[in-house]
Amino acid sequence: MKIKTFSIISLLCVLLACGSQRNENKQPDTNEQTTSKMSIFFNADSAYDYINRQVLFGPRVPNTESHRNCREWLITELTRHGASVTRQDVKLTAFDGTILDATNIIGSFNPEASDRLLLLAHWDCRPWADADPDPANHSKAVDGANDGASGVGVLLEIARQIGKNSTNKGIDILFVDAEDWGTDGNDESWALGSRYFANNPHQPGYRPQQAILLDMVGGHNAKFYKEYFSIQNAPSLVDKVWSVAAQSGYENYFLPQIGGAVTDDHVELLKVGIPAINIIEFHPTNGFNPTWHTTNDNMTAISKETLKAVGQTVINYIYEQSE
Ligand code: AHN
Ligand code: ZN
């Protein structure tokens, strides 16, 4: 009898202790409010599938059939998710004199809203895997699963979510062409499509308040440092996005440290005064992911966990902002 009473009392103690433990672990109220706003689920399987669909067209190198086929599919997908789609067809001259039949694709949600967020990624592939360890591969085009398709895949999934969960914020999703036909040591040779867009926007006077570029956002165990040009020119946007990432549980991906400087599409927007940041896997000393500009930049280079970290962060940023 004594033993029974004792064990009931000790059981009660354990239960009470557990109860108070649970209370101590509770998130503060501010966090709960933030969490309740973040209810849109970014589906990484869907983003992965969107990347695979692009890769299956073949390398999306300008002036090829794969490029033209993928272009039509991108327009169809954005339209299907309810965006108003504009295409900019333009001939751009590459550093080597090649005339590129380029197309920028813009899908707008709430086109009448004056407060606008621009989300962009390049959709073209590099014609040469010239960083490949095997020189025999240098003349081959890259699959561009990570370099190109990952940013586009994440943005297509975001477009799908916006189509299902309306927001009153103006969102423009821009797929820029002719980013990757560049050459080392010539900064002007890259980002031809975004340079054209920055100087010839789809609507005269178009000026989004903020822009976020996604480039190489699918690598295994990717780390996203605060890219140098972004932090120099749009520090508050960088800090906000990185803090949403941390609140969302992705502080292991979005590191609170300054990374290297990357000449990329966002620089073209910065040049015309649009606050633009780059979410890119670029290690301050090791540089890009080892698959960068190699034949290994294929579907095996893509991690659904990384896609989730980036996609959920951007979705949380959009919906937190829109309330
Ligand atoms: C430079 O190498 C100067 N910029 C690279 C930007 C890039 C290439 N992003 C993807 N591919
Ligand atoms: Zn590239």
PDB file of C-alpha atoms in Angstrom, residues 3 19 21 23 60 67 71 86 90 93 104 136 153 156 188 201 223 258 277 282 317:
ATOM      1  CA  ILE A   3       4.695   1.473  -2.158  1.00  0.00           C
ATOM      2  CA  GLY A  19       4.151  19.626 -17.882  1.00  0.00           C
ATOM      3  CA  GLN A  21       9.134  21.305 -19.022  1.00  0.00           C
ATOM      4  CA  ASN A  23       5.774  25.079 -20.841  1.00  0.00           C
ATOM      5  CA  ARG A  60      18.528  24.984 -72.746  1.00  0.00           C
ATOM      6  CA  HIS A  67      15.778  26.068 -75.533  1.00  0.00           C
ATOM      7  CA  ARG A  71      10.517  28.429 -73.409  1.00  0.00           C
ATOM      8  CA  THR A  86       4.661  38.790 -71.158  1.00  0.00           C
ATOM      9  CA  VAL A  90      15.303  39.927 -78.372  1.00  0.00           C
ATOM     10  CA  THR A  93      25.076  39.688 -79.109  1.00  0.00           C
ATOM     11  CA  ASN A 104      12.832  36.924 -71.089  1.00  0.00           C
ATOM     12  CA  ALA A 136      37.065  16.373 -73.253  1.00  0.00           C
ATOM     13  CA  GLY A 153      11.973  25.205 -60.475  1.00  0.00           C
ATOM     14  CA  LEU A 156       7.511  27.721 -60.651  1.00  0.00           C
ATOM     15  CA  GLU A 188      29.927  42.471 -69.191  1.00  0.00           C
ATOM     16  CA  PRO A 201      11.310  46.578 -68.804  1.00  0.00           C
ATOM     17  CA  LYS A 223      25.328  27.171 -47.701  1.00  0.00           C
ATOM     18  CA  ILE A 258      29.281  37.817 -45.664  1.00  0.00           C
ATOM     19  CA  ILE A 277      19.787  40.504 -53.678  1.00  0.00           C
ATOM     20  CA  PHE A 282      29.009  30.650 -53.199  1.00  0.00           C
ATOM     21  CA  TYR A 317       8.863  36.184 -46.849  1.00  0.00           C
TER      22      TYR A 317
END
